Amino acid sequence: MNNFPQSIYNWYRNTLRNPKYRWWVILGSLLYIASPIDISPDFIPIIGQIDDVVILTLLVSEVSQLLIDTAKSRKGETVASSTENVTDQTVDVDAVSVK
């Protein structure tokens, strides 16, 4: 029973590695934040905002991870395309030992 939270977390992270599910989480988070129906009502001072903060944190983390993955893939494409045009060039470097 001690590993139950860790197993839920691992399942959640592995599920979100699939881009289709990541989009569903982002869409569901946006709908939940815009919806007037909450797990805990907002008129309760602290408890009412906890679920909104958790969902907002989930939304921000997923959108930022999506942007990071997109930037990495674009950077990889530009590096791959720029290395295709490079001919075989060698650079000679003189090595000097430092004592």
JSON list of C-alpha atoms in Angstrom, two decimals:
[
{"chain": "A", "resi": 1, "resn": "MET", "atom": "CA", "xyz": [0.00, 0.00, 0.00]},
{"chain": "A", "resi": 2, "resn": "ASN", "atom": "CA", "xyz": [3.01, 2.26, 0.48]},
{"chain": "A", "resi": 3, "resn": "ASN", "atom": "CA", "xyz": [3.74, 2.33, -3.26]},
{"chain": "A", "resi": 4, "resn": "PHE", "atom": "CA", "xyz": [0.17, 3.17, -4.29]},
{"chain": "A", "resi": 5, "resn": "PRO", "atom": "CA", "xyz": [0.73, 6.95, -4.74]},
{"chain": "A", "resi": 6, "resn": "GLN", "atom": "CA", "xyz": [3.95, 6.28, -6.62]},
{"chain": "A", "resi": 7, "resn": "SER", "atom": "CA", "xyz": [2.24, 3.78, -8.92]},
{"chain": "A", "resi": 8, "resn": "ILE", "atom": "CA", "xyz": [-0.57, 6.27, -9.65]},
{"chain": "A", "resi": 9, "resn": "TYR", "atom": "CA", "xyz": [2.00, 8.94, -10.41]},
{"chain": "A", "resi": 10, "resn": "ASN", "atom": "CA", "xyz": [3.96, 6.60, -12.71]},
{"chain": "A", "resi": 11, "resn": "TRP", "atom": "CA", "xyz": [0.78, 5.61, -14.56]},
{"chain": "A", "resi": 12, "resn": "TYR", "atom": "CA", "xyz": [-0.17, 9.28, -14.97]},
{"chain": "A", "resi": 13, "resn": "ARG", "atom": "CA", "xyz": [3.26, 10.30, -16.32]},
{"chain": "A", "resi": 14, "resn": "ASN", "atom": "CA", "xyz": [3.41, 7.35, -18.71]},
{"chain": "A", "resi": 15, "resn": "THR", "atom": "CA", "xyz": [-0.07, 8.13, -20.00]},
{"chain": "A", "resi": 16, "resn": "LEU", "atom": "CA", "xyz": [0.81, 11.76, -20.66]},
{"chain": "A", "resi": 17, "resn": "ARG", "atom": "CA", "xyz": [3.81, 10.83, -22.78]},
{"chain": "A", "resi": 18, "resn": "ASN", "atom": "CA", "xyz": [1.31, 10.10, -25.52]},
{"chain": "A", "resi": 19, "resn": "PRO", "atom": "CA", "xyz": [0.53, 13.48, -27.19]},
{"chain": "A", "resi": 20, "resn": "LYS", "atom": "CA", "xyz": [-3.13, 12.57, -27.70]},
{"chain": "A", "resi": 21, "resn": "TYR", "atom": "CA", "xyz": [-3.69, 12.17, -23.97]},
{"chain": "A", "resi": 22, "resn": "ARG", "atom": "CA", "xyz": [-1.76, 15.35, -23.21]},
{"chain": "A", "resi": 23, "resn": "TRP", "atom": "CA", "xyz": [-4.16, 17.30, -25.40]},
{"chain": "A", "resi": 24, "resn": "TRP", "atom": "CA", "xyz": [-7.12, 15.69, -23.62]},
{"chain": "A", "resi": 25, "resn": "VAL", "atom": "CA", "xyz": [-5.70, 16.74, -20.23]},
{"chain": "A", "resi": 26, "resn": "ILE", "atom": "CA", "xyz": [-5.16, 20.30, -21.46]},
{"chain": "A", "resi": 27, "resn": "LEU", "atom": "CA", "xyz": [-8.67, 20.48, -22.90]},
{"chain": "A", "resi": 28, "resn": "GLY", "atom": "CA", "xyz": [-10.24, 18.93, -19.79]},
{"chain": "A", "resi": 29, "resn": "SER", "atom": "CA", "xyz": [-8.33, 21.32, -17.54]},
{"chain": "A", "resi": 30, "resn": "LEU", "atom": "CA", "xyz": [-9.51, 24.33, -19.52]},
{"chain": "A", "resi": 31, "resn": "LEU", "atom": "CA", "xyz": [-13.11, 23.11, -19.40]},
{"chain": "A", "resi": 32, "resn": "TYR", "atom": "CA", "xyz": [-12.92, 22.44, -15.65]},
{"chain": "A", "resi": 33, "resn": "ILE", "atom": "CA", "xyz": [-11.52, 25.90, -14.93]},
{"chain": "A", "resi": 34, "resn": "ALA", "atom": "CA", "xyz": [-14.19, 27.56, -17.09]},
{"chain": "A", "resi": 35, "resn": "SER", "atom": "CA", "xyz": [-17.00, 25.42, -15.64]},
{"chain": "A", "resi": 36, "resn": "PRO", "atom": "CA", "xyz": [-19.01, 26.69, -12.66]},
{"chain": "A", "resi": 37, "resn": "ILE", "atom": "CA", "xyz": [-19.24, 23.11, -11.35]},
{"chain": "A", "resi": 38, "resn": "ASP", "atom": "CA", "xyz": [-16.35, 22.20, -9.03]},
{"chain": "A", "resi": 39, "resn": "ILE", "atom": "CA", "xyz": [-15.34, 19.31, -6.82]},
{"chain": "A", "resi": 40, "resn": "SER", "atom": "CA", "xyz": [-15.33, 21.72, -3.89]},
{"chain": "A", "resi": 41, "resn": "PRO", "atom": "CA", "xyz": [-17.50, 24.85, -4.10]},
{"chain": "A", "resi": 42, "resn": "ASP", "atom": "CA", "xyz": [-15.66, 28.15, -4.42]},
{"chain": "A", "resi": 43, "resn": "PHE", "atom": "CA", "xyz": [-17.67, 29.90, -1.72]},
{"chain": "A", "resi": 44, "resn": "ILE", "atom": "CA", "xyz": [-15.79, 27.89, 0.93]},
{"chain": "A", "resi": 45, "resn": "PRO", "atom": "CA", "xyz": [-12.78, 30.17, 1.62]},
{"chain": "A", "resi": 46, "resn": "ILE", "atom": "CA", "xyz": [-9.65, 27.99, 1.30]},
{"chain": "A", "resi": 47, "resn": "ILE", "atom": "CA", "xyz": [-10.93, 24.56, 0.35]},
{"chain": "A", "resi": 48, "resn": "GLY", "atom": "CA", "xyz": [-12.88, 25.98, -2.59]},
{"chain": "A", "resi": 49, "resn": "GLN", "atom": "CA", "xyz": [-9.77, 27.28, -4.29]},
{"chain": "A", "resi": 50, "resn": "ILE", "atom": "CA", "xyz": [-7.57, 24.20, -3.72]},
{"chain": "A", "resi": 51, "resn": "ASP", "atom": "CA", "xyz": [-9.04, 22.17, -6.59]},
{"chain": "A", "resi": 52, "resn": "ASP", "atom": "CA", "xyz": [-8.79, 25.14, -8.95]},
{"chain": "A", "resi": 53, "resn": "VAL", "atom": "CA", "xyz": [-5.13, 25.70, -8.03]},
{"chain": "A", "resi": 54, "resn": "VAL", "atom": "CA", "xyz": [-4.33, 22.01, -8.52]},
{"chain": "A", "resi": 55, "resn": "ILE", "atom": "CA", "xyz": [-6.01, 21.94, -11.95]},
{"chain": "A", "resi": 56, "resn": "LEU", "atom": "CA", "xyz": [-4.35, 25.22, -12.93]},
{"chain": "A", "resi": 57, "resn": "THR", "atom": "CA", "xyz": [-0.96, 23.83, -11.90]},
{"chain": "A", "resi": 58, "resn": "LEU", "atom": "CA", "xyz": [-1.63, 20.72, -13.99]},
{"chain": "A", "resi": 59, "resn": "LEU", "atom": "CA", "xyz": [-2.61, 22.89, -16.96]},
{"chain": "A", "resi": 60, "resn": "VAL", "atom": "CA", "xyz": [0.49, 25.10, -16.73]},
{"chain": "A", "resi": 61, "resn": "SER", "atom": "CA", "xyz": [2.83, 22.12, -16.37]},
{"chain": "A", "resi": 62, "resn": "GLU", "atom": "CA", "xyz": [1.34, 20.29, -19.36]},
{"chain": "A", "resi": 63, "resn": "VAL", "atom": "CA", "xyz": [1.33, 23.35, -21.63]},
{"chain": "A", "resi": 64, "resn": "SER", "atom": "CA", "xyz": [4.91, 24.18, -20.68]},
{"chain": "A", "resi": 65, "resn": "GLN", "atom": "CA", "xyz": [6.00, 20.58, -21.29]},
{"chain": "A", "resi": 66, "resn": "LEU", "atom": "CA", "xyz": [4.24, 20.64, -24.66]},
{"chain": "A", "resi": 67, "resn": "LEU", "atom": "CA", "xyz": [6.06, 23.85, -25.61]},
{"chain": "A", "resi": 68, "resn": "ILE", "atom": "CA", "xyz": [9.41, 22.44, -24.47]},
{"chain": "A", "resi": 69, "resn": "ASP", "atom": "CA", "xyz": [8.88, 19.26, -26.50]},
{"chain": "A", "resi": 70, "resn": "THR", "atom": "CA", "xyz": [7.90, 21.32, -29.55]},
{"chain": "A", "resi": 71, "resn": "ALA", "atom": "CA", "xyz": [10.96, 23.56, -29.20]},
{"chain": "A", "resi": 72, "resn": "LYS", "atom": "CA", "xyz": [13.25, 20.54, -28.82]},
{"chain": "A", "resi": 73, "resn": "SER", "atom": "CA", "xyz": [11.81, 18.86, -31.89]},
{"chain": "A", "resi": 74, "resn": "ARG", "atom": "CA", "xyz": [12.15, 22.03, -33.97]},
{"chain": "A", "resi": 75, "resn": "LYS", "atom": "CA", "xyz": [15.70, 22.53, -32.76]},
{"chain": "A", "resi": 76, "resn": "GLY", "atom": "CA", "xyz": [16.49, 18.93, -33.71]},
{"chain": "A", "resi": 77, "resn": "GLU", "atom": "CA", "xyz": [15.02, 19.49, -37.18]},
{"chain": "A", "resi": 78, "resn": "THR", "atom": "CA", "xyz": [17.11, 22.62, -37.75]},
{"chain": "A", "resi": 79, "resn": "VAL", "atom": "CA", "xyz": [20.28, 20.90, -36.56]},
{"chain": "A", "resi": 80, "resn": "ALA", "atom": "CA", "xyz": [19.56, 17.90, -38.80]},
{"chain": "A", "resi": 81, "resn": "SER", "atom": "CA", "xyz": [18.83, 20.09, -41.82]},
{"chain": "A", "resi": 82, "resn": "SER", "atom": "CA", "xyz": [21.92, 22.24, -41.27]},
{"chain": "A", "resi": 83, "resn": "THR", "atom": "CA", "xyz": [24.22, 19.21, -40.96]},
{"chain": "A", "resi": 84, "resn": "GLU", "atom": "CA", "xyz": [22.94, 17.72, -44.21]},
{"chain": "A", "resi": 85, "resn": "ASN", "atom": "CA", "xyz": [24.52, 20.52, -46.27]},
{"chain": "A", "resi": 86, "resn": "VAL", "atom": "CA", "xyz": [27.90, 20.42, -44.55]},
{"chain": "A", "resi": 87, "resn": "THR", "atom": "CA", "xyz": [30.70, 18.76, -46.48]},
{"chain": "A", "resi": 88, "resn": "ASP", "atom": "CA", "xyz": [33.40, 16.78, -44.74]},
{"chain": "A", "resi": 89, "resn": "GLN", "atom": "CA", "xyz": [35.55, 19.41, -43.10]},
{"chain": "A", "resi": 90, "resn": "THR", "atom": "CA", "xyz": [38.23, 18.76, -40.55]},
{"chain": "A", "resi": 91, "resn": "VAL", "atom": "CA", "xyz": [39.61, 21.19, -38.04]},
{"chain": "A", "resi": 92, "resn": "ASP", "atom": "CA", "xyz": [43.19, 20.81, -36.84]},
{"chain": "A", "resi": 93, "resn": "VAL", "atom": "CA", "xyz": [43.76, 21.83, -33.26]},
{"chain": "A", "resi": 94, "resn": "ASP", "atom": "CA", "xyz": [47.16, 22.10, -31.61]},
{"chain": "A", "resi": 95, "resn": "ALA", "atom": "CA", "xyz": [47.05, 20.54, -28.15]},
{"chain": "A", "resi": 96, "resn": "VAL", "atom": "CA", "xyz": [49.17, 22.06, -25.41]},
{"chain": "A", "resi": 97, "resn": "SER", "atom": "CA", "xyz": [49.70, 20.41, -22.07]},
{"chain": "A", "resi": 98, "resn": "VAL", "atom": "CA", "xyz": [49.13, 22.54, -19.00]},
{"chain": "A", "resi": 99, "resn": "LYS", "atom": "CA", "xyz": [51.21, 21.89, -15.88]}
]
